[in-house]
Coordinates of C-alpha atoms in Angstrom, one line a residue:
M1 CA 27.8 -10.4 14.8
L2 CA 27.9 -13.6 13.8
T3 CA 30.4 -14.7 16.6
A4 CA 27.8 -12.9 19.2
L5 CA 25.2 -15.3 17.6
L6 CA 26.8 -18.7 17.1
A7 CA 29.4 -18.4 20.0
I8 CA 28.2 -22.4 21.6
S9 CA 29.3 -23.9 24.2
A10 CA 32.0 -26.6 24.2
D11 CA 30.1 -29.1 26.2
S12 CA 27.4 -29.9 23.7
V13 CA 26.3 -33.8 22.2
R14 CA 28.7 -35.0 19.7
A15 CA 27.8 -34.7 15.6
Q16 CA 27.5 -37.8 13.8
Q17 CA 29.6 -38.1 11.2
P18 CA 28.8 -38.2 7.2
A19 CA 29.9 -39.8 4.2
P20 CA 33.2 -39.0 3.0
A21 CA 33.3 -35.8 1.4
A22 CA 33.3 -35.2 -2.1
I23 CA 36.6 -33.6 -3.5
P24 CA 36.1 -29.5 -4.9
A25 CA 37.5 -27.7 -7.9
P26 CA 40.2 -25.7 -6.7
G27 CA 40.5 -22.6 -7.4
E28 CA 39.5 -18.5 -6.6
A29 CA 35.8 -16.8 -5.8
T30 CA 35.4 -13.9 -4.2
Y31 CA 32.3 -13.0 -2.1
V32 CA 30.3 -10.1 -1.8
V33 CA 28.6 -9.6 1.8
F34 CA 25.5 -8.1 2.5
V35 CA 23.4 -6.4 5.9
N36 CA 19.9 -5.9 5.2
G37 CA 20.3 -5.7 1.3
R38 CA 23.0 -3.3 1.0
P39 CA 26.6 -4.9 0.1
I40 CA 28.9 -4.3 2.9
G41 CA 32.1 -5.5 1.6
R42 CA 33.9 -8.1 -0.4
E43 CA 36.2 -11.1 0.7
Q44 CA 38.9 -12.7 -1.5
A45 CA 39.3 -16.5 -1.3
N46 CA 41.3 -19.3 -2.6
L47 CA 41.0 -23.3 -2.5
A48 CA 44.0 -25.1 -2.9
R49 CA 45.2 -28.7 -2.8
T50 CA 48.4 -29.7 -1.5
P51 CA 50.0 -33.0 -1.3
A52 CA 48.8 -32.6 2.7
G53 CA 45.4 -32.2 2.2
W54 CA 43.5 -28.7 1.6
T55 CA 44.1 -25.3 2.4
I56 CA 41.6 -22.1 2.0
T57 CA 43.3 -18.3 2.6
S58 CA 41.1 -15.2 1.9
T59 CA 41.9 -11.7 2.6
G60 CA 39.2 -9.2 2.7
T61 CA 37.4 -6.0 4.0
L62 CA 34.0 -5.7 5.2
G63 CA 32.4 -2.0 6.6
A64 CA 29.5 -1.3 9.0
P65 CA 28.1 -3.1 11.2
L66 CA 31.3 -5.8 11.3
N67 CA 34.3 -3.4 10.4
L68 CA 36.6 -5.6 9.8
V69 CA 39.9 -6.1 7.6
N70 CA 40.9 -9.2 7.1
K71 CA 44.6 -8.9 6.3
R72 CA 45.2 -13.1 6.4
F73 CA 42.9 -16.5 6.7
E74 CA 44.5 -19.5 6.3
L75 CA 42.6 -22.6 7.6
T76 CA 44.2 -25.8 6.6
Y77 CA 42.8 -29.3 6.3
A78 CA 44.1 -32.9 5.7
T79 CA 42.2 -34.8 2.6
D80 CA 40.0 -36.6 5.2
W81 CA 39.0 -33.1 6.0
Q82 CA 40.0 -33.0 9.7
P83 CA 40.9 -29.5 10.6
I84 CA 44.8 -28.8 11.4
E85 CA 45.7 -25.0 11.7
L86 CA 44.3 -21.9 11.8
K87 CA 45.4 -18.5 11.3
I88 CA 44.0 -15.0 11.5
D89 CA 45.6 -11.8 10.6
A90 CA 42.6 -9.0 10.9
T91 CA 42.1 -5.7 12.7
I92 CA 38.3 -4.3 13.5
A93 CA 37.6 -0.8 14.2
D94 CA 35.2 1.0 15.8
P95 CA 32.4 2.5 14.3
R96 CA 31.6 5.0 17.7
D97 CA 35.3 6.8 16.8
A98 CA 36.2 6.9 13.6
K99 CA 39.8 8.6 15.1
A100 CA 40.2 5.6 16.9
E101 CA 42.9 2.7 16.6
P102 CA 41.6 0.1 14.7
R103 CA 41.2 -3.5 17.4
V104 CA 44.4 -5.8 15.9
I105 CA 43.2 -9.6 16.8
G106 CA 45.3 -12.5 15.9
L107 CA 44.4 -16.2 15.9
A108 CA 46.1 -19.8 15.8
T109 CA 44.6 -22.2 16.7
S110 CA 45.9 -25.8 16.2
F111 CA 44.0 -29.1 16.0
A112 CA 44.4 -32.7 17.5
T113 CA 41.6 -35.2 16.5
T114 CA 39.4 -33.8 19.2
T115 CA 41.2 -30.8 20.5
A116 CA 41.8 -27.3 19.7
I117 CA 44.0 -24.8 21.4
N118 CA 44.0 -21.5 20.3
E119 CA 46.0 -18.3 20.9
V120 CA 44.3 -15.1 21.2
T121 CA 46.1 -11.8 20.4
Q122 CA 44.3 -8.7 20.5
N123 CA 46.9 -5.8 20.8
G124 CA 49.4 -7.5 21.3
V125 CA 48.3 -9.7 24.2
T126 CA 47.8 -13.1 24.0
G127 CA 45.6 -15.4 26.3
S128 CA 45.3 -19.1 25.2
K129 CA 42.2 -21.4 25.4
T130 CA 41.3 -25.3 24.7
D131 CA 38.1 -26.8 23.9
Q132 CA 36.8 -30.4 23.0
I133 CA 35.7 -31.0 19.6
T134 CA 34.9 -33.6 17.3
A135 CA 36.4 -35.0 14.7
R136 CA 36.6 -34.3 11.6
T137 CA 34.9 -30.9 12.9
V138 CA 34.2 -27.8 10.3
V139 CA 36.2 -24.9 11.7
M140 CA 33.9 -21.6 11.0
P141 CA 34.9 -18.3 12.9
G142 CA 32.6 -15.5 12.9
N143 CA 32.8 -13.2 10.0
F144 CA 35.7 -14.9 8.0
F145 CA 33.5 -16.6 5.0
A146 CA 36.2 -18.2 3.2
A147 CA 35.6 -21.1 5.9
Y148 CA 32.4 -22.4 4.6
E149 CA 34.0 -23.4 1.5
A150 CA 34.5 -26.4 3.9
L151 CA 30.7 -26.5 5.0
A152 CA 30.3 -26.8 1.1
V153 CA 32.6 -29.8 1.0
R154 CA 31.3 -31.5 3.7
L155 CA 27.7 -31.0 2.7
S156 CA 28.2 -31.9 -0.2
S157 CA 27.6 -35.9 1.1
M158 CA 25.0 -35.3 3.6
T159 CA 21.3 -35.8 3.5
P160 CA 18.0 -34.4 5.4
G161 CA 17.8 -35.4 9.0
G162 CA 22.4 -35.5 9.5
E163 CA 24.5 -33.3 11.5
L164 CA 27.8 -31.7 11.3
A165 CA 30.2 -30.4 14.3
I166 CA 30.8 -26.8 14.1
Y167 CA 33.5 -24.9 16.0
V168 CA 33.2 -21.6 16.0
A169 CA 37.1 -20.6 16.6
P170 CA 38.0 -19.6 19.6
Q171 CA 34.3 -20.0 21.2
G172 CA 33.5 -23.2 21.1
E173 CA 31.2 -26.2 19.1
S174 CA 28.1 -27.3 18.3
K175 CA 26.2 -28.7 15.7
A176 CA 24.2 -27.9 12.6
V177 CA 20.9 -30.1 10.8
I178 CA 20.1 -30.3 7.6
K179 CA 16.5 -30.2 7.2
A180 CA 16.4 -29.9 3.3
V181 CA 18.2 -30.4 0.8
T182 CA 16.9 -28.8 -3.0
P183 CA 18.5 -28.0 -6.4
A184 CA 19.1 -25.0 -7.4
T185 CA 19.4 -23.8 -11.3
Y186 CA 21.3 -20.0 -11.3
E187 CA 20.4 -17.6 -15.3
T188 CA 24.5 -16.0 -14.8
P189 CA 25.7 -14.3 -17.2
A190 CA 28.3 -16.9 -17.5
G191 CA 25.2 -19.4 -18.4
T192 CA 23.5 -21.5 -16.3
L193 CA 24.6 -22.5 -12.8
K194 CA 23.6 -26.1 -11.0
A195 CA 23.6 -26.5 -7.8
R196 CA 21.7 -27.7 -4.5
R197 CA 20.2 -25.5 -1.6
F198 CA 20.7 -27.0 1.8
S199 CA 18.6 -25.6 4.4
L200 CA 20.6 -25.8 8.4
T201 CA 19.6 -24.8 11.7
F202 CA 22.5 -23.7 13.3
Q203 CA 22.3 -25.2 17.3
H204 CA 22.4 -22.4 20.0
P205 CA 22.3 -21.7 23.8
T206 CA 19.4 -18.8 23.4
G207 CA 17.4 -20.7 19.9
P208 CA 18.1 -22.2 16.9
L209 CA 19.5 -20.0 13.9
D210 CA 18.4 -21.2 10.3
A211 CA 19.9 -20.2 7.3
E212 CA 20.6 -21.9 3.8
V213 CA 23.7 -22.5 2.0
T214 CA 24.1 -23.2 -1.3
V215 CA 26.6 -25.6 -2.9
D216 CA 27.2 -25.9 -6.4
E217 CA 28.1 -28.7 -8.8
R218 CA 32.1 -28.1 -8.2
G219 CA 31.6 -28.8 -4.4
R220 CA 32.4 -25.4 -3.9
F221 CA 30.0 -22.7 -1.6
A222 CA 27.8 -20.2 -3.8
K223 CA 25.6 -18.8 -1.4
A224 CA 24.4 -18.3 2.3
D225 CA 21.9 -16.6 3.7
M226 CA 20.5 -16.0 7.3
P227 CA 17.6 -14.2 7.1
A228 CA 17.3 -13.9 11.5
L229 CA 20.9 -12.2 10.7
G230 CA 19.7 -10.2 8.0
L231 CA 22.6 -11.8 6.2
S232 CA 23.7 -13.0 2.9
I233 CA 27.2 -13.6 1.5
A234 CA 26.9 -14.9 -2.8
R235 CA 29.7 -15.2 -4.8
Q236 CA 30.4 -12.7 -7.1
D237 CA 28.9 -14.5 -10.3
L238 CA 25.7 -14.7 -7.9
A239 CA 25.4 -11.4 -6.8
S240 CA 25.4 -10.0 -10.3
V241 CA 22.3 -8.3 -11.0
E242 CA 23.0 -10.0 -14.1
T243 CA 21.9 -13.2 -12.5
R244 CA 18.6 -14.9 -11.0
Q245 CA 17.2 -18.1 -9.8
Q246 CA 14.8 -20.6 -11.4
T247 CA 13.1 -22.2 -9.0
L248 CA 10.2 -23.0 -11.5
R249 CA 8.9 -22.3 -15.3
N250 CA 5.7 -22.5 -16.1
P251 CA 4.7 -23.5 -19.4
T252 CA 3.3 -20.2 -21.2
D253 CA 6.3 -18.2 -18.8
S254 CA 7.6 -15.3 -21.0
E255 CA 10.6 -12.7 -19.9
V256 CA 9.7 -8.8 -20.1
V257 CA 11.2 -6.1 -19.2
V258 CA 9.2 -3.0 -18.1
P259 CA 10.5 0.7 -17.9
A260 CA 10.6 1.9 -14.4
A261 CA 12.0 5.4 -13.2
G262 CA 15.2 5.3 -14.6
F263 CA 15.7 1.6 -15.1
G264 CA 13.7 -1.8 -16.0
M265 CA 12.4 -4.2 -13.9
A266 CA 13.0 -7.9 -14.8
G267 CA 9.9 -10.2 -15.0
T268 CA 7.8 -13.3 -15.8
L269 CA 3.9 -12.7 -17.9
T270 CA 3.0 -15.6 -17.2
T271 CA -0.3 -16.0 -19.6
P272 CA -3.7 -18.1 -20.1
P273 CA -2.8 -21.9 -22.1
R274 CA -5.4 -21.6 -23.8
Q275 CA -6.1 -18.1 -25.8
G276 CA -10.0 -18.4 -26.4
R277 CA -10.8 -14.8 -25.8
L278 CA -8.9 -11.8 -26.6
R279 CA -8.3 -9.8 -23.9
H280 CA -7.3 -11.0 -20.6
P281 CA -7.6 -10.0 -17.1
A282 CA -4.3 -9.2 -15.5
I283 CA -2.3 -9.9 -11.8
V284 CA 0.5 -7.9 -10.7
L285 CA 2.1 -9.7 -8.0
V286 CA 3.7 -8.1 -5.0
A287 CA 6.5 -9.3 -3.1
G288 CA 7.6 -9.1 0.5
S289 CA 10.2 -7.6 2.3
G290 CA 13.8 -8.3 1.7
P291 CA 15.7 -8.9 -1.4
V292 CA 13.3 -11.6 -2.4
D293 CA 13.2 -12.1 -6.8
R294 CA 10.3 -12.7 -8.5
D295 CA 9.2 -16.2 -7.8
V296 CA 9.4 -14.8 -4.1
T297 CA 11.0 -18.8 -2.6
V298 CA 11.3 -19.0 1.0
A299 CA 11.9 -23.0 2.5
G300 CA 12.2 -24.0 -1.3
I301 CA 8.5 -22.9 -2.1
P302 CA 8.2 -20.5 -5.4
L303 CA 5.6 -18.8 -4.0
F304 CA 5.0 -16.8 -7.0
A305 CA 5.7 -18.9 -9.3
Q306 CA 3.5 -21.5 -8.3
L307 CA 0.4 -18.6 -7.7
A308 CA 1.3 -17.5 -11.5
G309 CA 1.1 -20.9 -12.7
Q310 CA -2.2 -21.6 -10.9
L311 CA -3.6 -18.5 -11.9
A312 CA -3.0 -18.1 -15.6
E313 CA -5.0 -22.0 -15.6
R314 CA -7.2 -19.6 -14.5
D315 CA -7.3 -17.5 -17.5
F316 CA -5.1 -14.5 -16.0
L317 CA -2.4 -13.2 -17.3
V318 CA 0.0 -12.4 -14.6
V319 CA 3.8 -10.4 -14.3
R320 CA 5.7 -11.4 -11.4
Y321 CA 9.0 -9.1 -11.0
D322 CA 12.1 -8.9 -9.5
K323 CA 12.6 -6.3 -6.8
R324 CA 14.7 -3.3 -7.6
G325 CA 18.5 -4.3 -7.2
V326 CA 17.5 -7.8 -6.6
G327 CA 18.2 -10.3 -10.0
K328 CA 18.1 -9.0 -13.2
S329 CA 15.7 -5.7 -12.3
G330 CA 17.9 -2.2 -12.1
G331 CA 17.6 0.4 -9.5
R332 CA 19.0 0.6 -6.0
I333 CA 17.8 -1.2 -2.7
E334 CA 19.8 -0.1 0.1
R335 CA 17.1 3.4 0.0
A336 CA 14.3 1.7 -1.6
T337 CA 11.1 2.9 0.8
L338 CA 7.6 1.0 0.8
E339 CA 6.3 4.2 -1.9
D340 CA 8.9 3.6 -4.0
Y341 CA 8.0 0.2 -4.4
A342 CA 4.5 1.4 -4.7
E343 CA 6.2 3.5 -7.9
D344 CA 7.3 0.0 -9.3
A345 CA 3.8 -1.5 -9.6
I346 CA 2.1 1.5 -10.9
A347 CA 4.6 0.8 -13.3
V348 CA 3.8 -2.5 -13.8
V349 CA -0.2 -1.7 -14.2
K350 CA 0.8 0.8 -17.2
W351 CA 2.6 -1.3 -19.3
L352 CA -0.1 -3.8 -18.6
D353 CA -2.8 -1.2 -19.2
K354 CA -0.9 -0.7 -23.0
R355 CA -1.3 -4.5 -24.2
K356 CA -4.0 -5.4 -26.9
D357 CA -4.5 -8.5 -24.6
V358 CA -4.7 -6.9 -21.5
D359 CA -8.6 -6.1 -19.7
T360 CA -7.2 -2.6 -19.3
E361 CA -10.8 -2.5 -16.7
R362 CA -9.3 -5.8 -15.2
I363 CA -6.2 -5.1 -13.6
F364 CA -5.8 -6.2 -9.9
V365 CA -2.6 -6.0 -7.8
A366 CA -2.1 -8.9 -5.3
G367 CA 0.8 -8.1 -2.5
Y368 CA 1.8 -10.7 0.1
S369 CA 3.1 -9.8 3.4
E370 CA 4.5 -6.6 3.2
G371 CA 3.4 -6.6 -0.3
A372 CA 0.3 -5.9 0.8
S373 CA 1.5 -2.6 2.3
V374 CA 2.4 -1.4 -1.2
A375 CA 0.2 -2.7 -3.3
M376 CA -2.2 -0.4 -0.7
L377 CA 0.1 2.5 -1.6
A378 CA 0.2 2.0 -5.4
A379 CA -3.8 1.9 -5.0
A380 CA -4.0 5.1 -3.4
R381 CA -2.1 6.4 -6.4
E382 CA -3.4 4.5 -9.4
K383 CA -7.2 4.7 -10.9
K384 CA -5.6 1.7 -13.1
I385 CA -6.0 -0.4 -10.5
G386 CA -9.2 -2.3 -10.7
G387 CA -8.8 -3.8 -7.8
L388 CA -6.4 -5.3 -4.7
V389 CA -5.8 -8.6 -3.0
L390 CA -4.0 -8.7 0.2
M391 CA -2.1 -12.0 1.2
A392 CA -0.9 -12.2 4.7
G393 CA -0.8 -8.0 5.0
M394 CA -0.2 -6.0 8.2
G395 CA -3.2 -4.6 10.1
T396 CA -1.6 -2.8 12.4
P397 CA 1.2 -0.3 11.9
G398 CA 5.2 -1.3 11.3
R399 CA 6.5 -0.9 14.5
E400 CA 4.1 -2.7 16.4
L401 CA 4.4 -5.9 13.8
I402 CA 8.2 -6.2 14.0
L403 CA 7.6 -5.9 18.2
E404 CA 4.9 -8.7 18.0
Q405 CA 6.9 -10.7 15.6
Q406 CA 10.1 -10.1 18.0
K407 CA 9.0 -11.2 21.4
Q408 CA 7.1 -14.9 19.0
L409 CA 10.9 -15.3 18.5
L410 CA 12.0 -14.5 22.0
A411 CA 9.1 -17.0 23.3
Q412 CA 10.9 -20.0 21.7
T413 CA 13.7 -19.7 23.5
S414 CA 15.1 -20.9 26.7
L415 CA 15.7 -17.0 27.9
S416 CA 15.0 -16.4 31.6
E417 CA 12.0 -14.1 31.8
S418 CA 13.8 -11.2 32.3
E419 CA 16.4 -11.8 29.7
R420 CA 13.2 -11.6 27.2
A421 CA 12.1 -8.7 28.8
D422 CA 15.9 -6.8 28.8
R423 CA 15.8 -7.5 24.6
V424 CA 12.5 -5.8 24.0
A425 CA 13.1 -2.9 26.1
L426 CA 16.0 -2.5 23.8
Q427 CA 14.0 -3.3 20.9
N428 CA 11.3 -1.0 21.5
K429 CA 15.0 2.0 22.2
I430 CA 15.8 0.6 19.0
L431 CA 12.8 0.9 16.8
D432 CA 11.8 4.2 18.5
A433 CA 15.7 5.9 17.5
V434 CA 15.0 4.7 13.5
I435 CA 11.7 6.3 14.0
A436 CA 12.6 9.7 15.5
Q437 CA 16.5 9.6 13.6
K438 CA 18.0 9.8 17.3
G439 CA 18.2 8.3 20.4
W440 CA 20.8 6.0 19.9
E441 CA 22.7 6.4 23.2
G442 CA 23.7 3.3 25.0
I443 CA 22.6 0.7 21.7
P444 CA 25.5 -1.2 20.2
P445 CA 27.2 0.0 17.1
E446 CA 26.5 -3.0 15.5
M447 CA 22.1 -2.8 15.8
R448 CA 22.2 0.7 14.9
A449 CA 24.2 0.4 11.8
A450 CA 21.4 -2.8 11.1
A451 CA 18.5 -1.1 11.7
E452 CA 19.4 2.7 10.8
T453 CA 18.3 1.9 7.0
T454 CA 15.7 4.3 4.7
A455 CA 13.9 1.2 4.3
F456 CA 13.4 -0.1 8.1
R457 CA 12.4 3.1 8.9
S458 CA 9.7 3.3 5.7
L459 CA 8.2 0.1 7.4
L460 CA 8.5 0.9 11.1
T461 CA 6.3 4.3 9.9
F462 CA 3.7 2.8 7.6
D463 CA 0.4 2.4 9.2
P464 CA -2.5 0.8 7.1
A465 CA -5.0 2.5 8.8
R466 CA -3.7 5.7 7.1
A467 CA -3.0 4.2 3.6
M468 CA -6.3 2.4 3.9
T469 CA -8.3 5.9 3.5
N470 CA -7.0 6.5 -0.2
V471 CA -8.0 3.0 -1.4
K472 CA -11.2 3.4 -3.2
Q473 CA -11.2 0.0 -5.2
P474 CA -12.7 -3.2 -4.1
I475 CA -10.6 -5.6 -1.7
L476 CA -9.7 -9.4 -1.4
I477 CA -7.8 -10.0 2.1
L478 CA -6.6 -13.4 2.3
Q479 CA -5.0 -15.2 5.4
G480 CA -3.3 -18.5 6.6
A481 CA -4.9 -18.9 9.9
L482 CA -2.2 -20.9 10.7
D483 CA -0.5 -17.8 10.1
K484 CA 2.9 -17.7 13.0
Q485 CA 4.5 -14.4 10.8
V486 CA 1.5 -12.4 9.9
L487 CA -1.4 -13.8 12.9
P488 CA -4.4 -14.5 11.2
Y489 CA -6.5 -11.1 13.4
H490 CA -4.5 -8.9 11.1
A491 CA -7.0 -9.9 8.5
D492 CA -9.8 -8.7 10.6
K493 CA -8.1 -5.3 11.3
L494 CA -8.0 -4.9 7.4
A495 CA -10.6 -5.6 6.7
E496 CA -12.2 -3.5 9.7
L497 CA -10.4 -0.8 8.2
A498 CA -11.5 -1.1 4.5
R499 CA -15.3 -1.4 6.0
G500 CA -14.7 1.9 7.4
R501 CA -13.6 4.1 4.2
K502 CA -16.0 6.1 2.6
K503 CA -17.2 5.7 -0.9
A504 CA -15.2 2.9 -1.4
G505 CA -15.4 -0.8 -3.4
S506 CA -16.7 -3.9 -1.3
V507 CA -14.5 -5.5 1.4
E508 CA -14.4 -9.7 1.4
V509 CA -12.5 -12.0 3.7
K510 CA -11.7 -15.6 4.0
Q511 CA -9.7 -17.2 6.3
L512 CA -8.2 -20.3 5.0
P513 CA -8.1 -22.8 7.7
G514 CA -5.2 -25.2 8.1
L515 CA -2.8 -22.7 5.7
N516 CA 0.4 -21.2 7.0
H517 CA 2.0 -17.6 6.5
L518 CA 3.0 -19.1 2.0
F519 CA -0.6 -20.8 2.1
V520 CA 1.3 -24.2 1.6
P521 CA -1.2 -26.9 3.8
A522 CA 0.6 -27.0 7.6
R523 CA 0.2 -28.6 10.6
T524 CA 1.1 -25.4 13.2
G525 CA 2.4 -22.8 10.7
D526 CA 5.9 -22.6 12.4
L527 CA 8.7 -21.2 10.7
S528 CA 10.2 -24.7 11.9
E529 CA 7.9 -26.5 10.0
Y530 CA 8.2 -25.7 6.6
E531 CA 11.1 -27.7 5.5
S532 CA 9.3 -31.1 6.5
L533 CA 6.0 -30.5 4.9
E534 CA 4.0 -32.8 3.0
T535 CA 3.4 -30.8 0.5
K536 CA 5.4 -27.6 -1.4
V537 CA 2.7 -26.4 -3.1
I538 CA 0.5 -23.6 -2.0
S539 CA -3.1 -24.1 -1.9
A540 CA -5.8 -24.6 -4.8
E541 CA -8.1 -22.3 -2.2
V542 CA -5.8 -18.9 -3.1
P543 CA -6.2 -19.0 -6.6
G544 CA -9.7 -20.2 -6.4
A545 CA -10.3 -17.3 -4.1
I546 CA -8.7 -14.6 -6.1
G547 CA -10.8 -15.9 -9.6
A548 CA -14.5 -16.3 -7.6
W549 CA -13.7 -12.3 -6.0
V550 CA -12.6 -11.2 -9.5
A551 CA -15.6 -12.0 -11.5
S552 CA -17.8 -11.2 -8.4
V553 CA -16.0 -7.6 -8.9
P554 CA -18.6 -5.2 -11.1
R555 CA -16.8 -3.4 -14.5

């Protein structure tokens, strides 16, 4: 999958070289690989220092959609991180035919200062390929994640705006541009881990690929996320359910565990700094799609942690929590549906209803992005919810939203109109197959493996028109006018659906000028702009609008 998406032409612009690389701490590491939040396998790696420089080795097994058995990966660098030699011995299984023999692949690459000579073997047949490269390029063959150890070392000395040459053996060379560097702290079973998170863009002929790579304080690779691929790689200590990233801690934050359906959900309770009254209105924050934790950190912006602090300043008691199977929460993420997430939100509401410091007639649920759909499902089932705040929620069925988002992404690429049309047609076929649970003929097996999940089908089949008919509570709809992920017209669609309900609560819509999908002040709202934002703080208009609306909701 990565090989296909990162395959690069060899005539790309040579990248500038950074300052000398840091010296990492040698030792072993185990990486857990996730696709769409589902663990598909592990890779055991070792970084060793030798008299000649550095050697990275690994073995491992990855299931569908990668279907890779890494028998031996070995990559050597000189002391200045100039690549010397790469050796790969692996097999790839055909997911379409379980009885077929796995395809044997081998790669032997020798490097000179500006040349890479590849000997590629497949099922006993060997061919050669020579590429021009940049001196001290970072060698990153697709799906062999131990190679990220060298990337981590080189990133350690980089600053925003810097560039690295990346050689995707044996395809060719490209570059990675560093957009931002932010500190990151993780709470792990072994203690606190300090790291830095590098936001990168891998340049690609068909469009950029954004990634976040985390490097720990020892100069070792700790984590990588590529949202567009649904791909995450995490070192074992960061993959533990007992680990969570600490992005922002408000003065009145405290850790809580909420009992759910057979497991505990770990969360943070933020209380008002002034305890002037006995009971406070409460808000449950419901996160959007993917394996995000309670703080909902995107592009270095801890959206929910900031919102909780700002709402607490306005006398609210706020709960944000790790989704099931994420962070410190129990449960399983791979088969979770929107309905399951709604039950989790209801569990938090019921937990709040038992607290003596909560005004039980004023418990509200605020859902963000996909979480807005979850909030609607929860409100339809639970009368203890006094009202809904729908933030950047979709106003069309999930299938339509996914297709709309793909068309937007394709519009930013250099593909021809016919190529874009072909990809849209393939996407339509995939979405239809997911919903119907049949019709996969002609669809690449790796795409089927990535799309054919319970969670994705739940999103595609969600229809806000159907869900809204059962929601009787008052509703506030908030929308950033520069939102490019969920376009502003979705707020108007939601309002139309909400106003069409019978014997239901009031509806208020606020389109917030100058704010993007994260409700942060922006200029264009494009994803590429997030890392260069002048401010990374959620606009005070959001908690202000919520506070004013709650005050207007009758008891």
